[in-house]
PDB file of C-alpha atoms in Angstrom:
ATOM      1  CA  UNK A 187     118.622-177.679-114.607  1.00 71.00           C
ATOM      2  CA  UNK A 188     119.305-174.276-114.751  1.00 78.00           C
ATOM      3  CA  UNK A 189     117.830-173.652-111.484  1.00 92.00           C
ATOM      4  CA  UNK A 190     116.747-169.909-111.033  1.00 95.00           C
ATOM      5  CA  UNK A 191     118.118-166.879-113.543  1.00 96.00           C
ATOM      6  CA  UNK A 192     117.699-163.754-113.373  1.00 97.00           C
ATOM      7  CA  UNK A 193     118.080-160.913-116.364  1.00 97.00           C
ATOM      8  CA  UNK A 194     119.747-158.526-115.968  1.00 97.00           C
ATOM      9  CA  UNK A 195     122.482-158.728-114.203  1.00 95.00           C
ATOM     10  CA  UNK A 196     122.887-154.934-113.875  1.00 96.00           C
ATOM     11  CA  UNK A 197     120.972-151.849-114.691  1.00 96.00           C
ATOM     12  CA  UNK A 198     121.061-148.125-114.185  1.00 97.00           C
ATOM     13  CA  UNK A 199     117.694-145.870-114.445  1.00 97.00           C
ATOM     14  CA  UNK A 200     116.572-142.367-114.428  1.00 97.00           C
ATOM     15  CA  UNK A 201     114.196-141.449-112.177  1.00 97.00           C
ATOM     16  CA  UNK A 202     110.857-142.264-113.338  1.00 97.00           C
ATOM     17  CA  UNK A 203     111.349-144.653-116.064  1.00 97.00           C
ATOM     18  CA  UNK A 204     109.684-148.379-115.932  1.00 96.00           C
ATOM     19  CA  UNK A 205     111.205-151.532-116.206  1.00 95.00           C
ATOM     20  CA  UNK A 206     110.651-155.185-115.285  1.00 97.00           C
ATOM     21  CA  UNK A 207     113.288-157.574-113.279  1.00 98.00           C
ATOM     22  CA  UNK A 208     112.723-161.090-115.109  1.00 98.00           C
ATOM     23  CA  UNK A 209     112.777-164.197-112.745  1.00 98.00           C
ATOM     24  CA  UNK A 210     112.679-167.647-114.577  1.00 97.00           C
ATOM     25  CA  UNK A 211     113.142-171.389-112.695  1.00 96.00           C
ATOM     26  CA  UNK A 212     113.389-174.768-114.384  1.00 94.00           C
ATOM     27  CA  UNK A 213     112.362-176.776-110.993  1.00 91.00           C
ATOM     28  CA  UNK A 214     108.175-176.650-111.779  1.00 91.00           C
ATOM     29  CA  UNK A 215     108.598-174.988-108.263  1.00 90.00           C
ATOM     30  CA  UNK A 216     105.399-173.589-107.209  1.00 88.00           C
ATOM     31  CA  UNK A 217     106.539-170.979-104.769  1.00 88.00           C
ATOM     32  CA  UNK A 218     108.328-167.952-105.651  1.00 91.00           C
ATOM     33  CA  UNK A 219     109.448-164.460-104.313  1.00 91.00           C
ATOM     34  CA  UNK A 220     111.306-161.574-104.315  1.00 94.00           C
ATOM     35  CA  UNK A 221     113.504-159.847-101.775  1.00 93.00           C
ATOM     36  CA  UNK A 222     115.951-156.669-102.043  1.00 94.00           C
ATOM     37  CA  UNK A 223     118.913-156.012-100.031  1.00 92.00           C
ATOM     38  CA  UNK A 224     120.395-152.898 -98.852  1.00 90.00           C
ATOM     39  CA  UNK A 225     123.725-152.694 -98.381  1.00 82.00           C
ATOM     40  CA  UNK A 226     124.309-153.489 -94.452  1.00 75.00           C
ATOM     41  CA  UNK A 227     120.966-154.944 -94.442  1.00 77.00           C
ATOM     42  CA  UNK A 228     119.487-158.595 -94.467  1.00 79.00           C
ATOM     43  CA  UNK A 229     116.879-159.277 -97.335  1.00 86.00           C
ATOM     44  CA  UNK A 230     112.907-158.170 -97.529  1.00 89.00           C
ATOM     45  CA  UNK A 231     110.772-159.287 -98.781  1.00 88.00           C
ATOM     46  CA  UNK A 232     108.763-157.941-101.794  1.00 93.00           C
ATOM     47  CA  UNK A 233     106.182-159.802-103.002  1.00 93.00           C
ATOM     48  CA  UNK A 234     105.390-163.661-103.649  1.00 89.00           C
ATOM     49  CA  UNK A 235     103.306-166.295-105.016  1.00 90.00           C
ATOM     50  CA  UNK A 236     102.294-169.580-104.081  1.00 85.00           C
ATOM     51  CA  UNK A 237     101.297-170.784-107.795  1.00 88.00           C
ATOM     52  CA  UNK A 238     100.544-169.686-111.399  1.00 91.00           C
ATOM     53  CA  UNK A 239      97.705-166.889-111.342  1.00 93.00           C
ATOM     54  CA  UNK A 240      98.265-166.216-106.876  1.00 91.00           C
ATOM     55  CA  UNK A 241     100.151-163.559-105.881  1.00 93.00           C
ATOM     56  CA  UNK A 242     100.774-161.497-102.575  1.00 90.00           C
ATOM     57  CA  UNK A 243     102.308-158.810-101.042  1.00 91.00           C
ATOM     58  CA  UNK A 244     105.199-158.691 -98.437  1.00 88.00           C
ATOM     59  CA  UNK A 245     106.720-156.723 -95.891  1.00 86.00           C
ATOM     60  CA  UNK A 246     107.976-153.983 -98.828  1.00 92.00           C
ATOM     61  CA  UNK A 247     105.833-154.053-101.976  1.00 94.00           C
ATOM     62  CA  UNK A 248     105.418-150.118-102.651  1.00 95.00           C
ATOM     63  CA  UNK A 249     106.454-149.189-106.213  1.00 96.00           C
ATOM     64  CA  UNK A 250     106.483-152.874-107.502  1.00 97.00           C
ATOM     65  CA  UNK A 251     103.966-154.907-109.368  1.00 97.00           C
ATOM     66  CA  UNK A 252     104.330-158.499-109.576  1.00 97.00           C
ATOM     67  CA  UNK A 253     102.756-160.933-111.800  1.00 96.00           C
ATOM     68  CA  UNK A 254     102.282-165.089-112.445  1.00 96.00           C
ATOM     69  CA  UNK A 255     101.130-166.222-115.577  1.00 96.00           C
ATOM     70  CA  UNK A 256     103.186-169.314-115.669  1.00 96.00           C
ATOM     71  CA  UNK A 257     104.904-171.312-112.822  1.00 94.00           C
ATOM     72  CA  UNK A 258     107.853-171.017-114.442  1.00 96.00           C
ATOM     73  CA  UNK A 259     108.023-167.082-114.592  1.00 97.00           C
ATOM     74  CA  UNK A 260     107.833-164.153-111.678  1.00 97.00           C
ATOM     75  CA  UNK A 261     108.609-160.978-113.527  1.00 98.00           C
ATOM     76  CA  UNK A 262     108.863-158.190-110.899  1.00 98.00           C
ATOM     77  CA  UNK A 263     107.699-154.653-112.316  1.00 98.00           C
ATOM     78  CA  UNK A 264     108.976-150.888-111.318  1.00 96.00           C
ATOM     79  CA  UNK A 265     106.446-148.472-112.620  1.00 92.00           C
ATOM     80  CA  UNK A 266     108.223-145.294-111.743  1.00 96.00           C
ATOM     81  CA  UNK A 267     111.888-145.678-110.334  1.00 96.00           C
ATOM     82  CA  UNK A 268     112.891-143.767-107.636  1.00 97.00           C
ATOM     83  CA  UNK A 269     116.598-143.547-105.935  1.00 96.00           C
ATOM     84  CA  UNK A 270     115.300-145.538-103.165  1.00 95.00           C
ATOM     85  CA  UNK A 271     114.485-148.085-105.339  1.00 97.00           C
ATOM     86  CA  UNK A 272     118.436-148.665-105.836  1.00 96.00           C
ATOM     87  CA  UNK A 273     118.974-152.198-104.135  1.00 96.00           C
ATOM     88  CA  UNK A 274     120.162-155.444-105.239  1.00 96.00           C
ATOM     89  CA  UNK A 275     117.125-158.015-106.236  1.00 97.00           C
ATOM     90  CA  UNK A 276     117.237-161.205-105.419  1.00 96.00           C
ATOM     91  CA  UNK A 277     114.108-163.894-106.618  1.00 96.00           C
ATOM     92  CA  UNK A 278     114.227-167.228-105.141  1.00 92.00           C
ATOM     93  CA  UNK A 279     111.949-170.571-105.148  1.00 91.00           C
ATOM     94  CA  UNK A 280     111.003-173.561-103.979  1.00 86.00           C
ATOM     95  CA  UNK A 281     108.729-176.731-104.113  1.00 81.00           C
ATOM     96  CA  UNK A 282     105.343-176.579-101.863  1.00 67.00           C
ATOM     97  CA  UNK A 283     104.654-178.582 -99.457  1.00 53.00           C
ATOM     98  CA  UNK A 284     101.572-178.060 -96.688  1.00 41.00           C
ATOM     99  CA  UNK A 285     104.861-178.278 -94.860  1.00 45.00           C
ATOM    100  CA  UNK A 286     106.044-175.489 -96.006  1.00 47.00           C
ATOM    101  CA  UNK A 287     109.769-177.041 -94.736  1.00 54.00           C
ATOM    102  CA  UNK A 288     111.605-176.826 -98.162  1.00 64.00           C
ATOM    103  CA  UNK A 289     114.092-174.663 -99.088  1.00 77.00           C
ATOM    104  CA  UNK A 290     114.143-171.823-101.199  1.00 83.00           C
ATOM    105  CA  UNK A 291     116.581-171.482-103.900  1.00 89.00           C
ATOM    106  CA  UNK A 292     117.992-167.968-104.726  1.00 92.00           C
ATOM    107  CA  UNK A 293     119.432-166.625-107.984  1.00 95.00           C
ATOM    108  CA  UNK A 294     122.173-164.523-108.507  1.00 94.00           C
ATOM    109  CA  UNK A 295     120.560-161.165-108.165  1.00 96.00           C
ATOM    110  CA  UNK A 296     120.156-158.196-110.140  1.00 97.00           C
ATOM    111  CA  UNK A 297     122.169-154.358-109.366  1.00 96.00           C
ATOM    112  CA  UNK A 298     119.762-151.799-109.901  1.00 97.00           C
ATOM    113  CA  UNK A 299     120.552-148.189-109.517  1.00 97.00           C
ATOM    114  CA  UNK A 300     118.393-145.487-109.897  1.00 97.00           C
ATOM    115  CA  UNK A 301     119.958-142.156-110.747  1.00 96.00           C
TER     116      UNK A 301
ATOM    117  CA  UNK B 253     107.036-164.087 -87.111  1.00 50.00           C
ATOM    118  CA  UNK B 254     109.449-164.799 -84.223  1.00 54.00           C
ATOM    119  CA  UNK B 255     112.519-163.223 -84.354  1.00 82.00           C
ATOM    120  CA  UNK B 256     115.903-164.003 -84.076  1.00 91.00           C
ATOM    121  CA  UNK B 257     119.804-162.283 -82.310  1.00 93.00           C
ATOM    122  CA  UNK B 258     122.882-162.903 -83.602  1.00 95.00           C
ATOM    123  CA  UNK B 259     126.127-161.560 -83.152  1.00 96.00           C
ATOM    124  CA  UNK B 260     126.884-158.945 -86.069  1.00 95.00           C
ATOM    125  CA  UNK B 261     130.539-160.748 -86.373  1.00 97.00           C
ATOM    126  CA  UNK B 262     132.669-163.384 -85.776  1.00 97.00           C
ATOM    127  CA  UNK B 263     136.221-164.989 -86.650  1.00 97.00           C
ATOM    128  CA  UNK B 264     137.495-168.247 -86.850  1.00 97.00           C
ATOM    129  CA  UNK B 265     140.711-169.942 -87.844  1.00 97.00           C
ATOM    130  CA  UNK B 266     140.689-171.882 -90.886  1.00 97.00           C
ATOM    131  CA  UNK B 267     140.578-175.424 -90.172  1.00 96.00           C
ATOM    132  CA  UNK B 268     139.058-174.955 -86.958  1.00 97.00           C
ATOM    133  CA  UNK B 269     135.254-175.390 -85.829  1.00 97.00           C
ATOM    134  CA  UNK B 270     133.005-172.186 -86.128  1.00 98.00           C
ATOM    135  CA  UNK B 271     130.200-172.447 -83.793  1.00 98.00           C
ATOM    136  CA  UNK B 272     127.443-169.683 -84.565  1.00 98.00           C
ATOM    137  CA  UNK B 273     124.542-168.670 -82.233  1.00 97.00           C
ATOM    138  CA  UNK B 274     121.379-167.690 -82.502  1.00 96.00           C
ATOM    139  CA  UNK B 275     118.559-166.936 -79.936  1.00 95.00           C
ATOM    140  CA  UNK B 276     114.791-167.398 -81.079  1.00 92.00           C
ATOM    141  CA  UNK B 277     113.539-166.890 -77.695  1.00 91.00           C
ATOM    142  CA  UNK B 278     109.918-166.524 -78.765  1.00 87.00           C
ATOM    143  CA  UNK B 279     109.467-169.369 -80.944  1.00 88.00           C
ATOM    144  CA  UNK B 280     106.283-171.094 -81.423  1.00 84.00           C
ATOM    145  CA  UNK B 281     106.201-174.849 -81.202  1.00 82.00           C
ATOM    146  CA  UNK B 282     105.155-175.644 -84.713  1.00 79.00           C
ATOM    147  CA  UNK B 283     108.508-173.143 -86.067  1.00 83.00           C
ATOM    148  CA  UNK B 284     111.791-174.348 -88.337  1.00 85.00           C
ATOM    149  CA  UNK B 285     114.976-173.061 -87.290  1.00 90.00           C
ATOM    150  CA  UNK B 286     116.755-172.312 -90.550  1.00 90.00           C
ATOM    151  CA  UNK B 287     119.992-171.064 -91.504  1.00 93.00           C
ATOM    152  CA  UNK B 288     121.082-169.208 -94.753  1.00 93.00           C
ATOM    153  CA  UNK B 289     124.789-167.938 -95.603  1.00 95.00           C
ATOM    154  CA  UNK B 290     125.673-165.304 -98.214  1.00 93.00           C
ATOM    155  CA  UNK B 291     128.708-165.015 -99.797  1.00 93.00           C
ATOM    156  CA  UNK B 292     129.740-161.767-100.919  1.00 87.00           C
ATOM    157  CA  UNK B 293     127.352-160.210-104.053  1.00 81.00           C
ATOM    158  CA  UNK B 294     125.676-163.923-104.602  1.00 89.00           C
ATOM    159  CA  UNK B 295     122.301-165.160-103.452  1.00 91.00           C
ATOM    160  CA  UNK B 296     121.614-166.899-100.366  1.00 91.00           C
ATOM    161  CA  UNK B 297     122.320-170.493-100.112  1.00 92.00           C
ATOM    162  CA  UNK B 298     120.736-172.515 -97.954  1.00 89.00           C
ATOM    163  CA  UNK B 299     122.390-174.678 -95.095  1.00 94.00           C
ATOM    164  CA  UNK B 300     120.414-176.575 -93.036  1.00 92.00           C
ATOM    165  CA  UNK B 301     117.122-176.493 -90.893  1.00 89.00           C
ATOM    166  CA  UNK B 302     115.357-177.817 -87.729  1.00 89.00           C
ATOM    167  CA  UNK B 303     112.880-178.410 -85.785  1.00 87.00           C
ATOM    168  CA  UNK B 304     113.826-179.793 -82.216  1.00 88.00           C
ATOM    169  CA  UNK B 305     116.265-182.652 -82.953  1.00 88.00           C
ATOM    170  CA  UNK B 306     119.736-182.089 -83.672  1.00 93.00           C
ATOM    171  CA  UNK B 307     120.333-182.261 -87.355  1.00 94.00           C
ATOM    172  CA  UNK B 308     123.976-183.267 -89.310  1.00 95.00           C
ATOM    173  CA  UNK B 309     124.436-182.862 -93.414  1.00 93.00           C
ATOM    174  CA  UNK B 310     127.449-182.109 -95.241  1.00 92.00           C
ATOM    175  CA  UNK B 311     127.593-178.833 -94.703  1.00 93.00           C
ATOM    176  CA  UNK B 312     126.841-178.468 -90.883  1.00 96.00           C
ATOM    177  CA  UNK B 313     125.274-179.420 -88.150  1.00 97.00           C
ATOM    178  CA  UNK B 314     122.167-177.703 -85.909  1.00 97.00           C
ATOM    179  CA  UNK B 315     122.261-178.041 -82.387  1.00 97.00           C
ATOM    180  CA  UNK B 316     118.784-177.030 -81.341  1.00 96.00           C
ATOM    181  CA  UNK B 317     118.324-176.565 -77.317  1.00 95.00           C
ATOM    182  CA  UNK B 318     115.644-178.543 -75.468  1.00 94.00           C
ATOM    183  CA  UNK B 319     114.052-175.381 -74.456  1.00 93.00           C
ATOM    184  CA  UNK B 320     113.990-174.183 -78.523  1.00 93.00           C
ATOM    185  CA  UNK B 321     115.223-170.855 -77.512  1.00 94.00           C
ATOM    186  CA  UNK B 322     118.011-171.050 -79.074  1.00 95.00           C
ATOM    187  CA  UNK B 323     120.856-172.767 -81.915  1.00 96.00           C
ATOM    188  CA  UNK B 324     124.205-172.891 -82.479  1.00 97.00           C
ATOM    189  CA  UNK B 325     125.360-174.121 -86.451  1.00 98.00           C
ATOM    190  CA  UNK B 326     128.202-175.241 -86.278  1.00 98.00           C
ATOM    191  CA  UNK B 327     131.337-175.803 -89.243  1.00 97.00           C
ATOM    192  CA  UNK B 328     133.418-178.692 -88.652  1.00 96.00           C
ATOM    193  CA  UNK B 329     136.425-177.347 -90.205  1.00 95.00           C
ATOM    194  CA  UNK B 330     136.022-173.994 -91.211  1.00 96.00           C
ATOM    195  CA  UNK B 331     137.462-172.994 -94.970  1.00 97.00           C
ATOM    196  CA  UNK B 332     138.273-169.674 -96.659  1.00 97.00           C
ATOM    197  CA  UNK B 333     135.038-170.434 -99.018  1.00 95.00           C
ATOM    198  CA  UNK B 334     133.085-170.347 -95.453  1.00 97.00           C
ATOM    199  CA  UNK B 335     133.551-166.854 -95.014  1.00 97.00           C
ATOM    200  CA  UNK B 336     130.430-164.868 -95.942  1.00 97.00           C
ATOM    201  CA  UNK B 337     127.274-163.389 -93.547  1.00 94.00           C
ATOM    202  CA  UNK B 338     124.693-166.492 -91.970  1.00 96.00           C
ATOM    203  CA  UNK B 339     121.273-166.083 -91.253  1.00 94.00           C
ATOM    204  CA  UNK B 340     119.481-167.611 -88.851  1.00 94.00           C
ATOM    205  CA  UNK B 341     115.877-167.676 -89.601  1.00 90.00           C
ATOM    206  CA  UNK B 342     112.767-168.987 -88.009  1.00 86.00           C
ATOM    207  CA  UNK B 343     109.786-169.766 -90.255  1.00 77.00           C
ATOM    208  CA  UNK B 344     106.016-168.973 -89.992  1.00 65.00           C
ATOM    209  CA  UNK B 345     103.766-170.968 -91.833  1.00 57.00           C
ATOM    210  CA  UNK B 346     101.100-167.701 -93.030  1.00 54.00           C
ATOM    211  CA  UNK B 347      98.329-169.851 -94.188  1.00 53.00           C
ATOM    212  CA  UNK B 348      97.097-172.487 -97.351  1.00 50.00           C
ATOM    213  CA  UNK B 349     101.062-173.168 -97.176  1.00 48.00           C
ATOM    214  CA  UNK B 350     102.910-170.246 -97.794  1.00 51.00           C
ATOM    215  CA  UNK B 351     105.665-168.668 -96.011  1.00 57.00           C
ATOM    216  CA  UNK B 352     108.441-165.920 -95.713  1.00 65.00           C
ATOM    217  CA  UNK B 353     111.888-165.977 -94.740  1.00 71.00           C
ATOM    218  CA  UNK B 354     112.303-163.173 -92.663  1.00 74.00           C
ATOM    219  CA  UNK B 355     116.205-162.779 -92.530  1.00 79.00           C
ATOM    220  CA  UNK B 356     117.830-160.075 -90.405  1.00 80.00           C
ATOM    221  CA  UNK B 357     121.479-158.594 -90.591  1.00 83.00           C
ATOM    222  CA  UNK B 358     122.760-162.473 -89.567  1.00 92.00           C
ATOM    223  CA  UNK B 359     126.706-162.689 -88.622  1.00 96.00           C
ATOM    224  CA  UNK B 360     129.348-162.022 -90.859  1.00 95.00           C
ATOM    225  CA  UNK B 361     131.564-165.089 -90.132  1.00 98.00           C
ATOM    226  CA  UNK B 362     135.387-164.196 -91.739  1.00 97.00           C
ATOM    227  CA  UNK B 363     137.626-167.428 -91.488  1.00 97.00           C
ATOM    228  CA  UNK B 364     141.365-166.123 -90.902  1.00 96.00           C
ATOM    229  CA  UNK B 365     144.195-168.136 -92.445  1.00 95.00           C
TER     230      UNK B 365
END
């Protein structure tokens, strides 16, 4: 297994432009999010989804889309990139349980700046 | 979601234990104690994660107080490759089965040679 990947790695935008973070995990995990860190700062949480077609919002989602066609895919749209948008994004997963006890595996993050 | 205090940092000599705290003082009953580390520019990994018994793997082990207010992880024998920033984390259950890690600055742990 390839566990989670994320493309790409690094990226620099101009103000305003679009572009979408792709998230992709081999585990037929059902629960997956996304979470941007600051530098200093622990990770927040953006948005996540408990299954193919269910999405929510977390405790920063303005200025991102998010979208789950497939359980194996979270893509992670910005419509309009602003400065404060520059973070490191991290998407993680992990099998559900009514639980809700398992772990969540991360991938390796991508660099985004935003000139 | 209850939250958690750590230290911001802490050192240990390689080869030597490294015992890290954490206070969840508000905890509800039905709420995992978890614990994340990041090493520099990667994503989280996880470590281990409790509920009120002590718990061992090969990574660590979670000492968990009676009370639940508080854990310690602890390292056996601390490593260079241990060095990085842990999170403790407590986690609320939000519903149909899904939850959020709430992480917070956690302690940067450096292991000295």
């Amino acid at each position: 297994n390839a566990g989670v990947t994320q493309t790409p790695k690094f990226q620099v935008l101009k103000t305003g432009q679009s572009m979408t973070l792709q998230c992709a995990q081999d585990m037929n995990h059902e629960y997956m999010s996304w979470y941007r860190q600051d530098p200093g700062m622990g990770l927040r949480l953006i948005h996540y989804s408990v299954g193919a077609g269910i999405t929510d919002q977390g405790e920063v989602p303005n200025g991102y889309n998010v979208s789950r066609s497939t359980t194996e895919d979270f893509p992670l749209r910005l419509l309009s990139a602003a400065p404060s948008q520059t973070s490191v994004y991290f998407c993680a997963s992990s099998p559900r349980t009514w639980r809700s006890t398992d772990t969540q595996y991360f991938g390796p993050g991508t660099r985004l700046t935003v000139l | 979601d209850a939250k958690t205090t750590q230290p911001p940092s802490m050192d240990c000599a390689e080869g030597r234990a490294a015992n890290l705290p954490c206070n969840h003082s508000t905890i509800s009953g039905n709420e995992y104690v978890y614990w994340y580390r990041q090493i520099h520019s990667q994503g989280p990994q996880y470590i281990i994660h409790g509920l009120k018994n002590n718990e061992t793997n090969e990574m660590a082990s979670l000492i968990i107080t009676e009370d639940r207010k508080s854990s310690t992880l602890i390292l056996p024998h601390a490593t260079l490759r241990d060095t990085a920033v842990y999170y403790c984390i407590v986690i609320t259950v939000a519903g149909a089965g899904s939850y959020q890690l709430t992480f917070g600055k956690g302690t940067k742990l450096s292991v000295i040679p």
